[in-house]
Coordinates of C-alpha atoms in Angstrom, one line a residue:
Chain I
M23 CA 52.0 84.2 -21.3
M24 CA 51.4 80.5 -20.4
I25 CA 48.6 81.4 -17.9
K26 CA 46.9 83.7 -20.4
K27 CA 47.0 80.9 -23.0
L28 CA 45.7 78.4 -20.5
H29 CA 42.9 80.8 -19.5
G30 CA 41.9 81.2 -23.1
I31 CA 41.8 77.4 -23.6
L32 CA 39.7 76.9 -20.5
T33 CA 37.3 79.7 -21.3
R34 CA 36.8 78.4 -24.8
G35 CA 36.3 74.9 -23.5
L36 CA 33.8 76.1 -20.9
K37 CA 31.8 78.1 -23.6
Q38 CA 31.7 75.1 -25.8
A39 CA 30.6 72.8 -23.0
R40 CA 27.9 75.2 -22.0
K41 CA 26.7 75.5 -25.6
Q42 CA 26.5 71.7 -25.9
Q43 CA 24.7 71.5 -22.6
D44 CA 22.1 74.2 -23.6
M45 CA 21.5 72.6 -27.0
M46 CA 18.1 71.1 -27.1
H47 CA 17.1 68.2 -29.3
G48 CA 13.7 67.2 -30.6
E49 CA 12.6 64.5 -33.1
Y50 CA 9.4 63.7 -34.8
K51 CA 8.5 61.0 -37.4
V52 CA 6.0 62.4 -39.8
P53 CA 3.2 59.8 -40.3
G54 CA 3.8 58.2 -43.7
G55 CA 6.9 60.4 -44.0
K56 CA 10.3 60.9 -42.7
L57 CA 12.2 61.8 -39.5
V58 CA 12.4 65.5 -38.7
V59 CA 15.1 66.5 -36.2
V60 CA 15.4 70.0 -34.6
D61 CA 18.3 71.2 -32.5
C62 CA 18.1 74.6 -30.9
M63 CA 18.9 76.8 -27.9
I64 CA 16.9 79.3 -25.9
E65 CA 18.3 82.7 -25.2
N66 CA 16.2 85.5 -23.7
Q67 CA 13.1 83.4 -24.1
R68 CA 13.8 83.1 -27.9
L69 CA 14.9 80.3 -30.2
T70 CA 18.5 80.6 -31.4
N71 CA 21.0 78.3 -33.1
V72 CA 18.2 76.4 -34.8
S73 CA 19.2 73.6 -37.0
L74 CA 16.9 71.2 -38.9
S75 CA 17.9 67.8 -40.3
G76 CA 16.5 64.4 -41.3
D77 CA 15.9 62.0 -44.1
F78 CA 13.3 64.1 -45.8
F79 CA 13.3 65.6 -49.3
L80 CA 13.2 69.3 -49.9
A81 CA 13.6 71.4 -53.0
P82 CA 15.3 73.7 -53.6
D83 CA 18.2 72.9 -51.1
E84 CA 17.9 76.5 -49.8
A85 CA 14.4 75.7 -48.4
L86 CA 16.3 74.3 -45.4
E87 CA 17.7 77.7 -44.6
W88 CA 14.3 79.3 -45.2
I89 CA 12.8 77.1 -42.5
V90 CA 15.6 77.7 -40.1
A91 CA 15.3 81.5 -40.6
A92 CA 11.6 81.3 -40.0
L93 CA 12.2 79.7 -36.6
E94 CA 15.2 81.7 -35.5
G95 CA 14.3 84.3 -32.9
Q96 CA 10.8 83.1 -32.4
P97 CA 9.5 83.3 -28.8
A98 CA 10.2 80.0 -27.0
D99 CA 6.6 79.8 -25.9
S100 CA 5.2 79.9 -29.5
G101 CA 2.6 77.2 -30.0
E102 CA 2.6 74.5 -32.6
T103 CA 0.1 76.4 -34.8
I104 CA 2.1 79.6 -34.9
L105 CA 5.4 77.8 -35.6
A106 CA 3.7 75.6 -38.4
E107 CA 2.2 78.8 -39.9
R108 CA 5.7 80.4 -40.1
V109 CA 7.2 77.3 -41.7
R110 CA 4.4 77.0 -44.1
A111 CA 4.8 80.7 -45.2
A112 CA 8.6 80.2 -45.5
T113 CA 8.2 77.2 -47.8
A114 CA 5.3 78.4 -49.9
S115 CA 7.5 78.1 -53.1
A116 CA 9.3 75.0 -52.0
E117 CA 8.6 71.3 -52.5
L118 CA 8.4 69.2 -49.4
L119 CA 8.3 65.4 -49.4
G120 CA 8.2 63.4 -46.2
I121 CA 8.4 66.6 -44.1
T122 CA 5.5 69.0 -43.2
A123 CA 5.3 72.4 -41.6
E124 CA 3.3 70.7 -38.7
G125 CA 6.1 68.1 -38.3
V126 CA 8.8 70.7 -38.0
A127 CA 6.6 72.6 -35.4
I128 CA 6.2 69.4 -33.4
A129 CA 9.9 68.7 -33.4
V130 CA 10.6 72.2 -32.2
R131 CA 8.1 71.9 -29.4
R132 CA 9.5 68.5 -28.4
A133 CA 13.0 70.0 -28.3
I134 CA 11.8 72.8 -26.0
A135 CA 9.8 70.5 -23.8
G136 CA 12.6 67.9 -23.6
G137 CA 15.2 70.5 -22.6
A138 CA 18.9 69.8 -23.0
A139 CA 19.9 66.8 -25.1
Chain F
M24 CA 1.2 51.4 -63.9
S25 CA -0.7 52.2 -67.1
D26 CA 0.7 51.2 -70.5
L27 CA 0.3 54.7 -71.7
L28 CA 2.6 56.0 -69.0
L29 CA 5.1 53.2 -69.5
A30 CA 5.2 53.9 -73.2
R31 CA 6.9 57.2 -72.3
W32 CA 10.2 55.4 -71.7
R33 CA 10.3 54.5 -75.4
R34 CA 10.5 58.1 -76.4
Y35 CA 14.2 58.2 -75.7
E36 CA 17.4 56.5 -76.8
W37 CA 18.5 55.2 -73.4
Q38 CA 22.2 54.9 -72.7
L39 CA 23.8 52.4 -70.3
L40 CA 26.9 53.3 -68.2
R41 CA 28.3 50.2 -66.6
D42 CA 31.4 51.7 -65.0
P43 CA 34.5 50.3 -63.3
P44 CA 34.6 50.6 -59.5
R45 CA 34.9 54.2 -58.4
A46 CA 35.6 56.0 -55.1
P47 CA 32.6 57.1 -53.1
L48 CA 33.4 60.8 -53.6
T49 CA 33.6 60.2 -57.4
H50 CA 30.1 58.6 -57.3
M51 CA 28.7 61.6 -55.5
A52 CA 30.2 63.9 -58.1
L53 CA 29.2 61.8 -61.1
D54 CA 25.5 62.0 -60.1
D55 CA 25.8 65.8 -59.9
A56 CA 27.7 66.1 -63.2
L57 CA 25.5 63.7 -65.1
L58 CA 22.3 65.4 -63.8
T59 CA 23.7 68.7 -65.2
A60 CA 24.7 67.1 -68.5
G61 CA 21.2 65.6 -68.8
G62 CA 19.5 68.9 -68.2
G63 CA 21.9 70.6 -70.7
G64 CA 21.0 68.0 -73.3
E65 CA 24.7 66.9 -73.6
R66 CA 23.8 63.5 -72.3
P67 CA 20.9 61.4 -73.5
P68 CA 18.8 59.7 -70.9
T69 CA 21.0 57.3 -69.1
L70 CA 21.0 54.3 -66.7
R71 CA 24.2 54.1 -64.7
I72 CA 25.1 51.0 -62.7
W73 CA 27.5 51.8 -59.8
E74 CA 30.5 49.7 -58.6
W75 CA 32.1 50.8 -55.4
A76 CA 35.9 50.9 -55.0
A77 CA 35.7 51.4 -51.2
A78 CA 33.4 51.2 -48.2
A79 CA 31.4 54.3 -47.4
V80 CA 28.6 55.7 -45.4
V81 CA 26.5 57.9 -47.7
I82 CA 24.3 60.3 -45.9
G83 CA 21.3 62.3 -47.4
R84 CA 21.6 65.9 -48.3
F85 CA 19.7 67.1 -45.1
Q86 CA 21.1 64.6 -42.6
S87 CA 23.3 65.5 -39.7
V88 CA 26.6 63.6 -39.7
R89 CA 26.6 63.2 -35.9
N90 CA 23.0 62.0 -35.7
E91 CA 23.5 59.4 -38.4
V92 CA 27.1 58.2 -38.1
D93 CA 29.0 56.6 -35.2
L94 CA 32.3 58.4 -36.0
Q95 CA 34.4 56.1 -33.9
G96 CA 32.8 53.1 -35.5
A97 CA 33.4 54.5 -38.9
E98 CA 37.0 55.3 -38.1
R99 CA 37.6 51.9 -36.6
H100 CA 36.4 50.2 -39.8
Q101 CA 38.1 52.8 -42.0
I102 CA 34.8 53.9 -43.6
E103 CA 34.6 57.1 -45.4
I104 CA 31.6 59.4 -44.9
V105 CA 30.2 61.2 -47.9
R106 CA 27.1 63.4 -48.5
R107 CA 25.1 63.0 -51.6
I108 CA 23.0 65.6 -53.5
T109 CA 19.6 64.0 -52.8
G110 CA 17.6 63.8 -49.6
G111 CA 16.7 60.5 -47.9
G112 CA 18.5 58.3 -45.4
A113 CA 22.0 57.1 -44.7
M114 CA 23.3 53.9 -46.3
F115 CA 26.2 51.6 -45.4
I116 CA 28.2 50.5 -48.4
E117 CA 30.9 47.9 -48.8
P118 CA 32.0 46.8 -52.3
G119 CA 29.6 44.0 -53.4
N120 CA 27.1 44.4 -50.6
T121 CA 24.5 46.5 -52.5
I122 CA 23.2 47.1 -56.0
T123 CA 23.1 50.8 -56.8
Y124 CA 22.0 52.6 -59.9
S125 CA 21.1 56.0 -61.2
I126 CA 18.7 57.1 -63.9
Y127 CA 19.2 60.6 -65.5
A128 CA 16.2 61.6 -67.5
P129 CA 14.3 64.7 -68.8
A130 CA 11.7 65.9 -66.3
E131 CA 9.1 65.5 -69.0
L132 CA 9.4 61.7 -68.6
V133 CA 7.4 62.1 -65.3
S134 CA 5.4 65.2 -66.2
G135 CA 2.0 65.3 -64.7
M136 CA 2.9 62.8 -62.0
S137 CA 3.1 63.5 -58.3
A138 CA 6.5 63.0 -56.7
I139 CA 5.2 59.8 -55.1
E140 CA 3.9 58.5 -58.4
S141 CA 7.2 59.2 -60.1
Y142 CA 9.2 57.2 -57.6
A143 CA 7.2 54.1 -58.3
F144 CA 7.3 54.8 -62.1
F145 CA 11.1 55.0 -62.2
D146 CA 11.5 51.6 -60.7
T147 CA 8.7 49.6 -62.4
W148 CA 11.3 47.8 -64.6
V149 CA 13.3 46.9 -61.5
L150 CA 10.3 45.2 -59.9
D151 CA 9.8 43.4 -63.2
A152 CA 13.4 42.3 -63.3
L153 CA 13.2 41.0 -59.7
A154 CA 9.9 39.2 -60.5
T155 CA 11.8 37.4 -63.3
L156 CA 14.3 36.2 -60.7
G157 CA 11.5 35.0 -58.4
V158 CA 11.5 37.9 -56.0
R159 CA 8.1 39.4 -55.3
A160 CA 8.8 43.0 -54.6
W161 CA 6.6 46.1 -54.5
Y162 CA 6.8 49.8 -54.0
Q163 CA 6.1 51.2 -50.5
P164 CA 5.6 55.0 -50.7
I165 CA 7.3 57.3 -50.5
N166 CA 10.5 55.7 -51.7
D167 CA 11.0 52.1 -50.6
I168 CA 11.3 48.9 -52.5
T169 CA 10.1 46.1 -50.2
S170 CA 9.2 42.4 -50.0
A171 CA 7.4 40.0 -47.7
S172 CA 10.6 39.4 -45.9
G173 CA 11.4 43.1 -45.5
K174 CA 12.8 46.2 -47.1
I175 CA 15.0 45.6 -50.2
G176 CA 16.0 49.2 -51.1
G177 CA 15.4 52.9 -51.1
A178 CA 15.2 55.6 -53.8
A179 CA 15.9 59.3 -53.9
Q180 CA 15.3 61.9 -56.5
M181 CA 16.4 65.4 -57.4
R182 CA 15.2 67.7 -60.1
R183 CA 17.3 70.4 -61.7
A184 CA 17.1 72.5 -64.9
G185 CA 14.6 70.2 -66.6
A186 CA 16.3 67.0 -65.6
V187 CA 15.6 64.4 -63.0
L188 CA 18.0 62.1 -61.1
H189 CA 16.5 59.0 -59.6
H190 CA 18.9 56.7 -57.8
V191 CA 18.4 53.6 -55.8
T192 CA 20.4 51.4 -53.5
M193 CA 19.2 47.8 -52.8
S194 CA 20.7 45.5 -50.2
Y195 CA 22.4 42.5 -51.7
D196 CA 24.2 41.1 -48.6
I197 CA 25.0 43.6 -45.8
D198 CA 26.9 42.8 -42.7
A199 CA 24.3 44.0 -40.2
A200 CA 26.6 43.9 -37.2
K201 CA 29.1 46.1 -38.9
M202 CA 26.4 48.4 -40.2
L203 CA 25.1 48.9 -36.6
E204 CA 28.6 49.8 -35.4
V205 CA 28.8 52.5 -38.1
L206 CA 25.2 53.9 -38.4
R207 CA 23.1 55.0 -35.5
I208 CA 19.9 53.7 -37.1
G209 CA 17.4 52.2 -34.7
R210 CA 19.9 51.9 -31.9
D211 CA 17.8 53.6 -29.3
K212 CA 14.4 52.6 -30.7
G213 CA 14.6 48.9 -29.9
T214 CA 14.1 48.1 -33.6
T215 CA 17.6 46.7 -34.0
S216 CA 17.3 43.4 -35.9
A217 CA 18.9 40.4 -34.5
A218 CA 19.9 39.3 -38.0
R219 CA 23.5 39.1 -38.7
R220 CA 23.1 39.8 -42.4
V221 CA 20.6 42.0 -44.3
D222 CA 20.6 40.0 -47.5
P223 CA 17.2 40.2 -49.2
L224 CA 18.5 39.9 -52.7
R225 CA 21.1 37.2 -52.1
S226 CA 18.8 35.0 -50.0
Q227 CA 15.7 35.5 -52.2
T228 CA 17.4 34.9 -55.5
G229 CA 20.3 32.6 -54.5
L230 CA 22.2 34.3 -57.3
P231 CA 25.6 36.1 -57.5
R232 CA 25.2 39.9 -57.4
E233 CA 26.4 40.2 -61.0
A234 CA 23.7 37.9 -62.3
I235 CA 21.0 40.1 -60.7
I236 CA 22.5 43.2 -62.3
D237 CA 22.7 41.4 -65.7
Q238 CA 18.9 40.6 -65.4
M239 CA 18.1 44.2 -64.5
I240 CA 20.0 45.4 -67.5
A241 CA 18.3 42.8 -69.7
T242 CA 14.9 43.8 -68.5
F243 CA 15.5 47.5 -69.0
R244 CA 16.9 46.8 -72.5
E245 CA 13.8 44.7 -73.4
R246 CA 11.3 47.2 -72.0
H247 CA 12.8 50.6 -72.8
G248 CA 15.7 49.9 -75.2
L249 CA 19.3 50.5 -74.1
H250 CA 22.6 51.3 -75.9
D251 CA 26.1 50.9 -74.3
S252 CA 27.8 54.2 -73.5
Q253 CA 30.9 55.6 -71.9
L254 CA 31.7 58.7 -69.9
S255 CA 32.8 61.6 -72.1
T256 CA 36.1 63.4 -71.4
T257 CA 34.0 66.5 -70.5
E258 CA 32.0 64.5 -68.0
V259 CA 35.1 63.0 -66.4
A260 CA 36.6 66.5 -66.1
A261 CA 33.4 68.0 -64.6
T262 CA 33.3 65.1 -62.1
T263 CA 36.9 65.5 -61.1
H264 CA 36.3 69.2 -60.6
L265 CA 33.2 68.6 -58.5
V266 CA 35.0 66.2 -56.2
T267 CA 37.6 68.8 -55.2
S268 CA 35.4 71.9 -55.3
K269 CA 32.4 70.5 -53.6
F270 CA 32.1 66.9 -52.4
A271 CA 35.5 66.6 -50.7
T272 CA 35.1 70.0 -48.9
N273 CA 34.3 70.2 -45.2
E274 CA 31.7 72.8 -46.1
W275 CA 29.7 70.2 -48.0
L276 CA 30.2 67.2 -45.7
Q277 CA 29.7 69.2 -42.6
A278 CA 26.8 71.3 -44.0
L279 CA 24.8 69.7 -41.2
P280 CA 27.4 68.6 -38.6

């Protein structure tokens, strides 16, 4: 019982540690705008666990999820142009201030290039 | 700013809410509730002056808690972390260290303006009030109020159902050392200021904080008209509800961990 419990705790700890280790982090300051931060992982050569944050303005609030959904599952070798195009399409009906589709794409590429945070 | 645009302010019967000190979570919820009330036509256009009952880090709607806040530092100084409804950057609040206000207005007040133009438009009267006190300040797009000796404050906006919320925090006298223990701003960028205090308004006016607020209210009253007002029982109830159902929840605060 004790051993099983201990095993469970260790496995969870290991999984969490690996997740943190594999998490990649990229930042980009949009010229004349705000800081765009992307955290993500790569699994099977695709982007997963993407999160986007920063001191930018977005409306509606849900536009943040639209952007994340547009990046999730994209091939990790996607270029800036492709990524920016996807973000632009996802935010066609949103208002962006201090953040741009290109800025998000650059932050993603920086996260991938920089590797683990 | 053209006189024609500025004349738009006079279309409304502006209300002043100068409230007693309130908890950080209550302030977050009040902005949400009063923006809704403004959009629903229950509240006339209003200027609200904030007073803080406790220290807080207020992070923007889209900021990550971990990226912005030194959690150990915040805990050591017993500083609460709250998330507001608008975008923009983190701010470090201690009672008396900043001047914060909100404007709730119909969206038509800024119709035809770009977002960037509307930021400057909403704070024209503040720049005038500061000028009266001898502070030369100007707008630095997108959303900063600045002066020759550095940034004074920052604004954020949100639009919902025909109403706009525009709120601003200006530094009166901030303990910079404590702020850097609590916020992660600029730590790894080599931009950390050696200054012990960030006190643009105190040092440039030589006045108590209350005197600056009094001048701001006087300027607003003179330019746009202003009637004293109080929170309605409906607004208080909506605010209390929003604190527990939204702002105090982990889901909201940790929306971006």
